[in-house]
Coordinates of C-alpha atoms and ligand atoms in Angstrom, one line a residue:
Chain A
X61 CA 27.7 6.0 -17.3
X62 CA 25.9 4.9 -13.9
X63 CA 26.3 1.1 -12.9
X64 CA 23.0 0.5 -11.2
X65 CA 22.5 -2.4 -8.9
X66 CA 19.2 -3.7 -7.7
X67 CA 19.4 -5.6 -4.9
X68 CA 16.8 -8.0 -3.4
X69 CA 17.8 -8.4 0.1
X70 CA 19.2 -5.7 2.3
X71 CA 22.4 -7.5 3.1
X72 CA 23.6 -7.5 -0.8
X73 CA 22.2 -3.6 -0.8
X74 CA 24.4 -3.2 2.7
X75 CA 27.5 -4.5 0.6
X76 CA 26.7 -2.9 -2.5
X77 CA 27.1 0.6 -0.9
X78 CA 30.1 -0.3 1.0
X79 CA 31.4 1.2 -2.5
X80 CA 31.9 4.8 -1.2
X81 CA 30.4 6.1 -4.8
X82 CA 27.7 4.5 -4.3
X83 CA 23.8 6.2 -3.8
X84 CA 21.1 4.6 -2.5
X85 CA 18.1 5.4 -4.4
X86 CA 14.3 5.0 -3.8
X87 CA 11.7 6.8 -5.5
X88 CA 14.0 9.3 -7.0
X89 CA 11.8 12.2 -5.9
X90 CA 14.5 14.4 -4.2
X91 CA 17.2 12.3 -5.8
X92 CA 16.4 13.6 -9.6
X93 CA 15.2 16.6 -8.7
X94 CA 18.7 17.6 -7.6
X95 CA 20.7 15.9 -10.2
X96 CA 18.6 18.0 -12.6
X97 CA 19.7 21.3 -10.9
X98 CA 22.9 20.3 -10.1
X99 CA 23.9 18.3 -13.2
X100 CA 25.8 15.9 -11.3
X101 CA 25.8 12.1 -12.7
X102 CA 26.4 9.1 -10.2
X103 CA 28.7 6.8 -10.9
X104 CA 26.6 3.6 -9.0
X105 CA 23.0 3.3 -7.5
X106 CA 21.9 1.2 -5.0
X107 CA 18.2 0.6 -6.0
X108 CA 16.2 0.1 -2.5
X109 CA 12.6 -0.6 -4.3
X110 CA 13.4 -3.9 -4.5
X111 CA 14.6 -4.8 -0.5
X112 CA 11.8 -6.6 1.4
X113 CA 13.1 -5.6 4.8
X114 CA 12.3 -2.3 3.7
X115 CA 8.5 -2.7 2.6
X116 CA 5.5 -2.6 4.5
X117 CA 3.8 -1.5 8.3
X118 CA 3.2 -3.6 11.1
X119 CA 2.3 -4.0 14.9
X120 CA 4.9 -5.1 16.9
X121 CA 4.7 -5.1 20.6
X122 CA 2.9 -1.9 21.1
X123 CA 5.1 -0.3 18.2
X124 CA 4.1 0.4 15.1
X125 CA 7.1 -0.5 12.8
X126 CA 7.2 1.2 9.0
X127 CA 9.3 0.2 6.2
X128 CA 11.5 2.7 5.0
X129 CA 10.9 2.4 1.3
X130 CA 6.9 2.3 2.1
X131 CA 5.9 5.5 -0.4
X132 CA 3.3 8.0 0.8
X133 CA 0.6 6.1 -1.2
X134 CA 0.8 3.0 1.2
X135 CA 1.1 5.2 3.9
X136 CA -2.5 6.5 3.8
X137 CA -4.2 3.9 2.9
X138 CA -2.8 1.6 5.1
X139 CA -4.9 0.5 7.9
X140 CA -2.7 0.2 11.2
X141 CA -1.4 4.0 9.7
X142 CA -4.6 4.9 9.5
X143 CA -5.9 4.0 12.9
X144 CA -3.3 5.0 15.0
X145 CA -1.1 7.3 13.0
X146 CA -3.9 9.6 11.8
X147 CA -1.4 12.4 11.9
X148 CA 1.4 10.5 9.4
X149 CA -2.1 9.5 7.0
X150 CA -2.8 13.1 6.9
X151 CA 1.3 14.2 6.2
X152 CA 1.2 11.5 3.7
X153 CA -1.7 13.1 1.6
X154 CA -0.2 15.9 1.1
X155 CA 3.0 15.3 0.4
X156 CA 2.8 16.2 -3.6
X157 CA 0.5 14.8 -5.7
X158 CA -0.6 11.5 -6.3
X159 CA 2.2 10.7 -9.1
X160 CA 4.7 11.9 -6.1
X161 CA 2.7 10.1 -2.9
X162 CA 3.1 6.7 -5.5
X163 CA 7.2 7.4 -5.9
X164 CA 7.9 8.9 -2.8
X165 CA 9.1 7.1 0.4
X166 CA 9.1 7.7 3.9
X167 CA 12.8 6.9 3.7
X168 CA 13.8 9.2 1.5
X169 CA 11.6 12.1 3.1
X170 CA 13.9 11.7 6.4
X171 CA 17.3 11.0 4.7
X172 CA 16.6 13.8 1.8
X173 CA 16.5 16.2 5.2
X174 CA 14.9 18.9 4.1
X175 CA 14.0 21.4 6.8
X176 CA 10.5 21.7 5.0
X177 CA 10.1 17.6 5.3
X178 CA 6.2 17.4 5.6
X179 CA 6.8 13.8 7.2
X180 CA 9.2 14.8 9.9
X181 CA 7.1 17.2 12.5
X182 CA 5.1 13.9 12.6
X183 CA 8.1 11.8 13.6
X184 CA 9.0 14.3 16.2
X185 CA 5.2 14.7 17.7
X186 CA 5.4 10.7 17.5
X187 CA 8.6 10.4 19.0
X188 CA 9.8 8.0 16.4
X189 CA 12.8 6.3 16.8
X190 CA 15.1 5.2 13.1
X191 CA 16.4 1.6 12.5
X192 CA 19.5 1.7 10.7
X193 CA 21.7 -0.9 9.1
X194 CA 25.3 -0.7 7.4
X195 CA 27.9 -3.1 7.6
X196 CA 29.2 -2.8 10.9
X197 CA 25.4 -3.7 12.0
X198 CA 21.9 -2.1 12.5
X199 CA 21.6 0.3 15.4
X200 CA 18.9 2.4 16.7
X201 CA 18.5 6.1 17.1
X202 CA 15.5 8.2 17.9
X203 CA 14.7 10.8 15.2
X204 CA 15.2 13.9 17.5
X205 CA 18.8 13.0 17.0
X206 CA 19.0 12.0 13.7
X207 CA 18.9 15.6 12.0
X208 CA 21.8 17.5 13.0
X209 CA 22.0 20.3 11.1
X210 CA 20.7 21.9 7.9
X211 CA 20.7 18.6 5.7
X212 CA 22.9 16.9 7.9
X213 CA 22.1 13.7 9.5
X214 CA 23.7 11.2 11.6
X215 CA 23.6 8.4 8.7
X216 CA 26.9 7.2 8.5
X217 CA 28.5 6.5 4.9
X218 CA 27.1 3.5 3.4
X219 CA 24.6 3.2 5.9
X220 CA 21.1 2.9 5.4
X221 CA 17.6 4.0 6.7
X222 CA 15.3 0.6 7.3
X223 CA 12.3 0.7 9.5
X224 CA 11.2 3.7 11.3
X225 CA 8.9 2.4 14.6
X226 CA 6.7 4.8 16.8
X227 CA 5.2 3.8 19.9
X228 CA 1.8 2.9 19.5
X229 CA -0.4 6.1 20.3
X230 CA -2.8 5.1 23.4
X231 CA -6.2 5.0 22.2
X232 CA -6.6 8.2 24.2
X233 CA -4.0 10.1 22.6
X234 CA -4.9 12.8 20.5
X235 CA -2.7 14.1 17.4
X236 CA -3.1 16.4 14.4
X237 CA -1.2 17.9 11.8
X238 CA -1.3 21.0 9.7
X239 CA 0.8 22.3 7.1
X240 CA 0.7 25.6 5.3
X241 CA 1.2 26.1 2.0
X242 CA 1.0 28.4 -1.3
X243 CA -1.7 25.9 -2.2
X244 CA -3.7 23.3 -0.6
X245 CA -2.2 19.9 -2.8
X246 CA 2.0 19.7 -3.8
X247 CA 3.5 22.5 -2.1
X248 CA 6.6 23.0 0.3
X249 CA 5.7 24.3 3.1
X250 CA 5.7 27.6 5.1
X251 CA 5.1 26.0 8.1
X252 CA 4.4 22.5 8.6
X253 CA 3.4 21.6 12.4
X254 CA 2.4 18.0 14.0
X255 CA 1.1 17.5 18.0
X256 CA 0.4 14.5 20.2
X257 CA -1.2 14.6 23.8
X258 CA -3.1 12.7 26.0
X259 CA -5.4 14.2 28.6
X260 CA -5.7 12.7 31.9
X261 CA -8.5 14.1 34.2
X262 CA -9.3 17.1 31.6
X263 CA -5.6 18.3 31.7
X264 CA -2.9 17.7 29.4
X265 CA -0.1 15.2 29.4
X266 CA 2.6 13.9 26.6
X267 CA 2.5 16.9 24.6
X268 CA 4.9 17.0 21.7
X269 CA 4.9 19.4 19.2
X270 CA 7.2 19.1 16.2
X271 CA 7.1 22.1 13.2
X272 CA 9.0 22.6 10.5
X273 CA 10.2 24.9 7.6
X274 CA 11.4 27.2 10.7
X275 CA 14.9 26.1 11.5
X276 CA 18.3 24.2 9.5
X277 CA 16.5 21.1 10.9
X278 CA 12.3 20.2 11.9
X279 CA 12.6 21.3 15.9
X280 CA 10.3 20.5 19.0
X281 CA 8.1 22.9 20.4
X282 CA 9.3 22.9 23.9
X283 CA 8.2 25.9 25.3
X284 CA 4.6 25.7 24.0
X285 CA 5.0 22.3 25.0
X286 CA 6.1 23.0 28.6
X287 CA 3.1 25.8 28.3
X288 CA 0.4 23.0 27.9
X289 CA 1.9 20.2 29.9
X290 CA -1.1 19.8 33.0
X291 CA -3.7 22.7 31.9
X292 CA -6.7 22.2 30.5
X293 CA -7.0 23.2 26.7
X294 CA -9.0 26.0 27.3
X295 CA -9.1 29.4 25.1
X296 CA -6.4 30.9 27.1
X297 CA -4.2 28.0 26.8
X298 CA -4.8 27.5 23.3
X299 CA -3.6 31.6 23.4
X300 CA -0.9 30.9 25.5
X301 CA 0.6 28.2 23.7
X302 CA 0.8 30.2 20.9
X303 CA 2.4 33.2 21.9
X304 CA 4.9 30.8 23.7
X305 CA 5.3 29.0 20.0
X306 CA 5.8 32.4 18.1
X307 CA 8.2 33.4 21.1
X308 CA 10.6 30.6 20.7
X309 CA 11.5 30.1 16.8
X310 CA 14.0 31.8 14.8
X311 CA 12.6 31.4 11.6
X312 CA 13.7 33.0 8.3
X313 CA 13.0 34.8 5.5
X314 CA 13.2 32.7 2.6
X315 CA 11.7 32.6 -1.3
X316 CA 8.9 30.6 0.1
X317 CA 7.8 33.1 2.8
X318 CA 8.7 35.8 5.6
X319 CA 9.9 34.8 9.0
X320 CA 6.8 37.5 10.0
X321 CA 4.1 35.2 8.4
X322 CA 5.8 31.7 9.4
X323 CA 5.4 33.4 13.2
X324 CA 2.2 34.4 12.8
X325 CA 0.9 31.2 11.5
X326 CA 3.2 28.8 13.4
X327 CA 1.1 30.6 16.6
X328 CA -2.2 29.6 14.9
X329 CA -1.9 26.6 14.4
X330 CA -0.6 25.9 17.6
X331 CA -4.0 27.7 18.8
X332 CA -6.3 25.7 16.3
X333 CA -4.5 22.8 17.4
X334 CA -5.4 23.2 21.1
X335 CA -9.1 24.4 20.5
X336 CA -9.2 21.0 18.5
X337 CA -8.7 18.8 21.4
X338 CA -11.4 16.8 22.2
X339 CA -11.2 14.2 25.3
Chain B
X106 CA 25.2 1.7 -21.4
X107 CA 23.3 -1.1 -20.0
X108 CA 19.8 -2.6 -21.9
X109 CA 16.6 -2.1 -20.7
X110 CA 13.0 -4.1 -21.7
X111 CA 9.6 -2.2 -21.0
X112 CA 6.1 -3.2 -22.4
X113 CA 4.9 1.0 -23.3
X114 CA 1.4 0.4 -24.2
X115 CA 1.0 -3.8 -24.6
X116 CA 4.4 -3.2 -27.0
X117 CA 7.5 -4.6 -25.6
X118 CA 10.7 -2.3 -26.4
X119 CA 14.4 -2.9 -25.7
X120 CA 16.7 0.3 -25.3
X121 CA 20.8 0.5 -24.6
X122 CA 20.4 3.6 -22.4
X123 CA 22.8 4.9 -19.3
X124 CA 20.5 3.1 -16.4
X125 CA 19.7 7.0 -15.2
X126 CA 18.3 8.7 -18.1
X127 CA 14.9 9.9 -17.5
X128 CA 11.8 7.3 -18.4
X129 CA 10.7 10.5 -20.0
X130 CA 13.4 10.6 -22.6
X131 CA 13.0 6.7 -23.5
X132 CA 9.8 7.2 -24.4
X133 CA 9.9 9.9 -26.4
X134 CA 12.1 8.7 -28.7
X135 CA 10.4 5.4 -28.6
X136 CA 7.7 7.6 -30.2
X137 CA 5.6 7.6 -27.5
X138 CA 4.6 11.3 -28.2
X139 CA 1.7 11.8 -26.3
X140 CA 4.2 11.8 -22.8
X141 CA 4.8 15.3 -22.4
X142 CA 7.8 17.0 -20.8
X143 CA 6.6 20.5 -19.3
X144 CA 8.8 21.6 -16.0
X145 CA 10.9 18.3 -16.2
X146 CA 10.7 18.5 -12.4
X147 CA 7.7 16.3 -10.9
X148 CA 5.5 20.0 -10.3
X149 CA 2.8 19.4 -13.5
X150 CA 2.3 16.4 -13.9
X151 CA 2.3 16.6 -17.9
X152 CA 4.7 13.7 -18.1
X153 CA 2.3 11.4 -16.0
X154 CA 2.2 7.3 -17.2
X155 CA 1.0 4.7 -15.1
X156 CA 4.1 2.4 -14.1
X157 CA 2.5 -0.8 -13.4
X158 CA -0.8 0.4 -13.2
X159 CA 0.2 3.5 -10.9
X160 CA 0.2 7.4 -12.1
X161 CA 4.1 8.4 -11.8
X162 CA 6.5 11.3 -13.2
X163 CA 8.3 10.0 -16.3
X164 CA 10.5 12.6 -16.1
X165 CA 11.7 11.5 -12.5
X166 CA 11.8 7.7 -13.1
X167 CA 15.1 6.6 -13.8
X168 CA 14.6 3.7 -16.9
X169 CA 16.4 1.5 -14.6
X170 CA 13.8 0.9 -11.9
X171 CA 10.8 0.9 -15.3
X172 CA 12.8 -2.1 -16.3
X173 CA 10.3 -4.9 -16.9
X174 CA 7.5 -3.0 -16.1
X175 CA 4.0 -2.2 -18.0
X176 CA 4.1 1.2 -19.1
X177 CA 1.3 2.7 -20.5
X178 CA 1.0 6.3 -22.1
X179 CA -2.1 9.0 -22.6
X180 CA -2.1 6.6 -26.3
X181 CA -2.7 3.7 -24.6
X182 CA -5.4 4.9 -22.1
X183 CA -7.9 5.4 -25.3
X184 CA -10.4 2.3 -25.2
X185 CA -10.1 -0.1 -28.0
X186 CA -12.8 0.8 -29.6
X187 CA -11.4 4.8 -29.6
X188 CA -14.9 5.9 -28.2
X189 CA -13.0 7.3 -25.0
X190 CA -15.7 8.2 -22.5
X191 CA -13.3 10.8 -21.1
X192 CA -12.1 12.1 -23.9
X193 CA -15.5 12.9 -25.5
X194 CA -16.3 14.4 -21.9
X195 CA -13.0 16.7 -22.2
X196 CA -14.9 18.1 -25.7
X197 CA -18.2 18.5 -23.7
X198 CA -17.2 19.7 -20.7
X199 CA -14.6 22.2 -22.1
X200 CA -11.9 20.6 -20.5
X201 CA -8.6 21.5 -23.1
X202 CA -7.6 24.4 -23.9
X203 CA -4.1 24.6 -24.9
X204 CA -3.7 20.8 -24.4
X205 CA -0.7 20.9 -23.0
X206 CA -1.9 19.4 -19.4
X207 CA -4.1 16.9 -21.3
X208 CA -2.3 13.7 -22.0
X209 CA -1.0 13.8 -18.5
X210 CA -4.8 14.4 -17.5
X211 CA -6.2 11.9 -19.3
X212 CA -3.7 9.0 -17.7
X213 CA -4.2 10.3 -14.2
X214 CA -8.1 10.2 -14.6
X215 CA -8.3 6.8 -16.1
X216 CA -5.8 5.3 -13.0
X217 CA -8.4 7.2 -10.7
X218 CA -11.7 5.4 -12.5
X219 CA -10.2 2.0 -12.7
X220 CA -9.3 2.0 -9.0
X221 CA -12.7 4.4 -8.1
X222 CA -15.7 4.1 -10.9
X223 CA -17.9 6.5 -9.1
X224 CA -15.2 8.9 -7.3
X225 CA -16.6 12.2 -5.8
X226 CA -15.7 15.3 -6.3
X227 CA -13.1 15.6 -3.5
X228 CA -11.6 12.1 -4.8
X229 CA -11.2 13.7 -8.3
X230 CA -9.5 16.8 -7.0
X231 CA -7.6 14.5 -4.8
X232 CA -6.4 12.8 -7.5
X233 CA -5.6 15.4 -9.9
X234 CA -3.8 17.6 -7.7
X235 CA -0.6 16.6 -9.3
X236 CA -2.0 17.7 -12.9
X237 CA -1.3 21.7 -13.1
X238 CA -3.5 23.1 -15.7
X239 CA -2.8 26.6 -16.7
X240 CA -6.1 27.3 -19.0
X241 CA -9.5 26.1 -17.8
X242 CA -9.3 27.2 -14.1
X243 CA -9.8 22.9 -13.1
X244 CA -13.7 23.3 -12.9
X245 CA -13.9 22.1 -16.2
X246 CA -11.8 19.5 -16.0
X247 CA -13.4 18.1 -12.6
X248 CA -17.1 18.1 -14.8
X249 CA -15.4 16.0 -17.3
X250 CA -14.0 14.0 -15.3
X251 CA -17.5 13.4 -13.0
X252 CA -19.4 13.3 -16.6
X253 CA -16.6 10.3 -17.8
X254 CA -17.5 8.4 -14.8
X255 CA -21.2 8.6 -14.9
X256 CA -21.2 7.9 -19.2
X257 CA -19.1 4.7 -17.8
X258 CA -21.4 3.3 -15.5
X259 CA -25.0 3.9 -17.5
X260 CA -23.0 2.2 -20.5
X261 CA -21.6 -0.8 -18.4
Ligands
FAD543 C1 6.7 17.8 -7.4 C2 7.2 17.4 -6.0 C3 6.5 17.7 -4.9 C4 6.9 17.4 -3.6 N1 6.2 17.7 -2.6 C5 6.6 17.5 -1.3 C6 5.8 17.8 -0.2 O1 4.7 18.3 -0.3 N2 6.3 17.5 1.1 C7 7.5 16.9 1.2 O2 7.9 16.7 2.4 N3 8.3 16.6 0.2 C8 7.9 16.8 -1.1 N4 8.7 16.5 -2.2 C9 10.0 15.9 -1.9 C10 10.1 14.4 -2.0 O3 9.0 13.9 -2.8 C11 10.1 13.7 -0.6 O4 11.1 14.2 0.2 C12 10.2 12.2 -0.7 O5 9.8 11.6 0.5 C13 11.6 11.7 -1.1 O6 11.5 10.3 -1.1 P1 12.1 9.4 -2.3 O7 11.8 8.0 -2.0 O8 11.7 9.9 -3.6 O9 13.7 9.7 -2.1 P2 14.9 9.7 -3.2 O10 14.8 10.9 -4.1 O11 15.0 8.4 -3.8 O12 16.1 9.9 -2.2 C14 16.3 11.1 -1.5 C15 17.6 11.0 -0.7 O13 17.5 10.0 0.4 C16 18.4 8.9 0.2 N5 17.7 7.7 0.6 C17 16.4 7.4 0.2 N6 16.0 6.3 0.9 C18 17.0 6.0 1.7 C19 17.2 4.9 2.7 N7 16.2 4.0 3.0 N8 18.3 4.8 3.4 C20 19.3 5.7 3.1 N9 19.2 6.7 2.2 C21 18.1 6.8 1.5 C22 18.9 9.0 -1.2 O14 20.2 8.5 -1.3 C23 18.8 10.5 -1.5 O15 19.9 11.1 -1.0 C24 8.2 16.8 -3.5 C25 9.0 16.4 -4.6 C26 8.5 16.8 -5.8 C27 9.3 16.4 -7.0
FES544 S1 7.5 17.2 -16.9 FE1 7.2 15.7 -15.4 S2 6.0 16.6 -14.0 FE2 6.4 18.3 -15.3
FES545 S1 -5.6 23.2 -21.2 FE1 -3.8 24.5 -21.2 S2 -2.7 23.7 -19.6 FE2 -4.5 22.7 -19.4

């Protein structure tokens, strides 16, 4: 039998998983889906739905500052999202169907660290940074360091994931995201990719590229990256930038596709990508 | 066990259940039979009640966080007066086969026209993406779905 708690502040939730049995829980997307295959049964939950300090998006000194337990349904309709994440709104809608974007947080997309997370190319492309709090205090740590290895993050026990804040994007930086699937609505990726860059005087600046479904962890796309950085995203760099992309990951092969294909469409995306950008 | 209060379809229930059995499984042997358990996993959406007003998964809601809330179920999504502008555009439209996907269907549709009366077609697909359907192909289902929303509008 499960003893399940549901706080109402995030310093009762803090204490209540202080219990090393205890699981934090949020919209039990990932979290049942496993227990299903896995048969295991939890001896407490620590229900997050209910923590205010976890809910909602706002602006906040050029940051834009997301709740944690914010599900994929707020996420895309939400209006700061919307305006200056256009790349998160467009993650968010297609991360399962509606019954799953309605359950599913951004929270639990990060922490569940999956290398297919469609969320977390975004947060790299976006350079998002991860506000965590426990018992010994919150602390901040940008995402690039927050996956370390295949489903292995640098949340500490009892910890937990509260507000996730991204620079605000200028209002000339330019972003996209792509993700390929089996089908176009509630599928895990193949390849999930996410870019931001500015352009100053025609050229490029700021690019970041984050993919994945190619690695143990979503990685940056630093060599395309560095192949953009101050050129003009003409055909031949779009070309260039994906032969450098296909060039630099080691991906797999898996149930859900062949390292071969996840190459060959990582590079065009990357291509698409760069013939997208518009000044 | 621990006890649990839900309103499933403007009835209020109280269960002793363990606080992570499935939503799915309460309400089935509630009797609410028209909540369907295909892949048990989230993928088809045949499971799919609105939890305070919102399309979710019963079979990945644990009864613990549907404590308190309004559940309602493909049974309670039928108009009062059983003339269920959907469901008549289902029959027209050609929209069940099998069935199997249906109930689900039918919830999912009726969250989308309450929040969207006049949704196009890309809003209906958007919507029903969750809902696999393993007969009609969708096209069908899409029709009705367009049909239910027009026969709602001339008749309000
Ligand atoms: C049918 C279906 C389709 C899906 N499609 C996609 C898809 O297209 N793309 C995609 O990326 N994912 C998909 N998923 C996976 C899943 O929906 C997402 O990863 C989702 O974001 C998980 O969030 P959750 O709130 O449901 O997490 P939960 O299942 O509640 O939790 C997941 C894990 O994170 C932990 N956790 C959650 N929140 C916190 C927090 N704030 N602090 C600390 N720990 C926390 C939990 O302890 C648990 O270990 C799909 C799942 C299903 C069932
Ligand atoms: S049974 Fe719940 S989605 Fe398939
Ligand atoms: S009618 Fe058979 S699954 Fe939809």
């Amino acid at each position: 039998m499960t003893v399940a708690h549901r706080p109402t502040s995030l310093g009762d939730a803090i204490r209540l998983m202080a219990d090393p049995v205890a699981v934090a829980v949020a919209g039990c997307t990932d979290l049942l889906v496993a227990d299903l295959a896995t048969g295991r049964r939890h001896a407490a939950v620590v229900d997050l739905s209910r923590l205010p300090e976890l809910k909602g998006v706002r602006e906040d000194g050029g940051v834009i500052d997301l709740g944690a337990g914010c599900t994929f349904t707020e996420l895309r309709r939400d209006p700061l999202v919307r305006s200056h994440l256009s790349s998160l709104a467009e993650a968010a809608a297609t991360i399962g169907g509606w019954q799953i974007q309605n359950r599913a947080t951004l929270g639990g997309n990060i922490v569940n660290a999956s290398p297919a997370g469609d969320a977390l190319p975004v947060l790299l492309a976006l350079d998002a940074t991860l506000v965590l709090g426990g018992t010994q205090g919150t602390r901040e740590i940008a995402y690039e360091s927050f996956h370390q290895d295949y489903r292995k993050t640098a949340l500490r026990q009892g910890e937990l994931l509260v507000r996730i804040r991204i620079p605000r994007p200028s209002s000339t930086t330019w972003q996209a995201f792509r993700k390929v699937g089996t089908r176009e609505a509630q599928a895990i990726s193949k390849v999930v990719v996410a870019m931001s860059a500015s352009l100053a005087d025609g050229a490029l600046r700021d690019v970041r590229i984050g993919a994945g479904s190619l690695a143990p962890t979503p990685v940056r796309l630093r060599a395309a990256e560095g192949v953009l950085t101050g050129r003009v995203p003409d055909a031949a760099a779009a070309d260039d930038a994906a032969s450098a992309a296909r060039a630099e990951v080691r991906p797999l092969d898996d149930v859900r596709s062949t390292a071969r294909y996840r190459r060959w469409a990582l590079g065009n995306v990357v291509r698409r990508f760069v013939r997208g950008i518009r000044a | 066990m621990s006890r649990h209060a839900l309103i499933v379809d403007g009835r209020r229930i109280l269960v002793e259940r363990d606080p992570m059995d499935r939503l799915l499984d309460v309400l089935r042997d509630a009797g609410a039979k028209g909540v369907r358990e295909g892949c048990g996993e989230g993928e088809c959406g045949s499971c799919t009640v609105l939890l305070d007003d919102q399309p979710v998964c019963a079979c990945l809601v644990p009864v613990f966080q549907a404590d308190g809330a309004s559940i309602v179920t493909s049974a309670g999504v039928i108009d009062a007066a059983g003339q269920d502008a959907l469901a008549s555009a289902m029959l027209t439209e050609g929209g069940v086969q099998c069935g199997a996907c249906t109930p689900g269907i039918a919830v999912t549709a009726h969250a989308l026209l309450a929040k969207d009366p006049a949704p196009d077609r890309d809003a209906v697909r958007d919507a029903l993406a969750g809902n696999l359907c393993r007969c009609t192909g969708y096209e069908r289902i899409l029709r009705a779905v367009l049909r239910a929303a027009t026969a709602k509008e001339e008749a309000s």
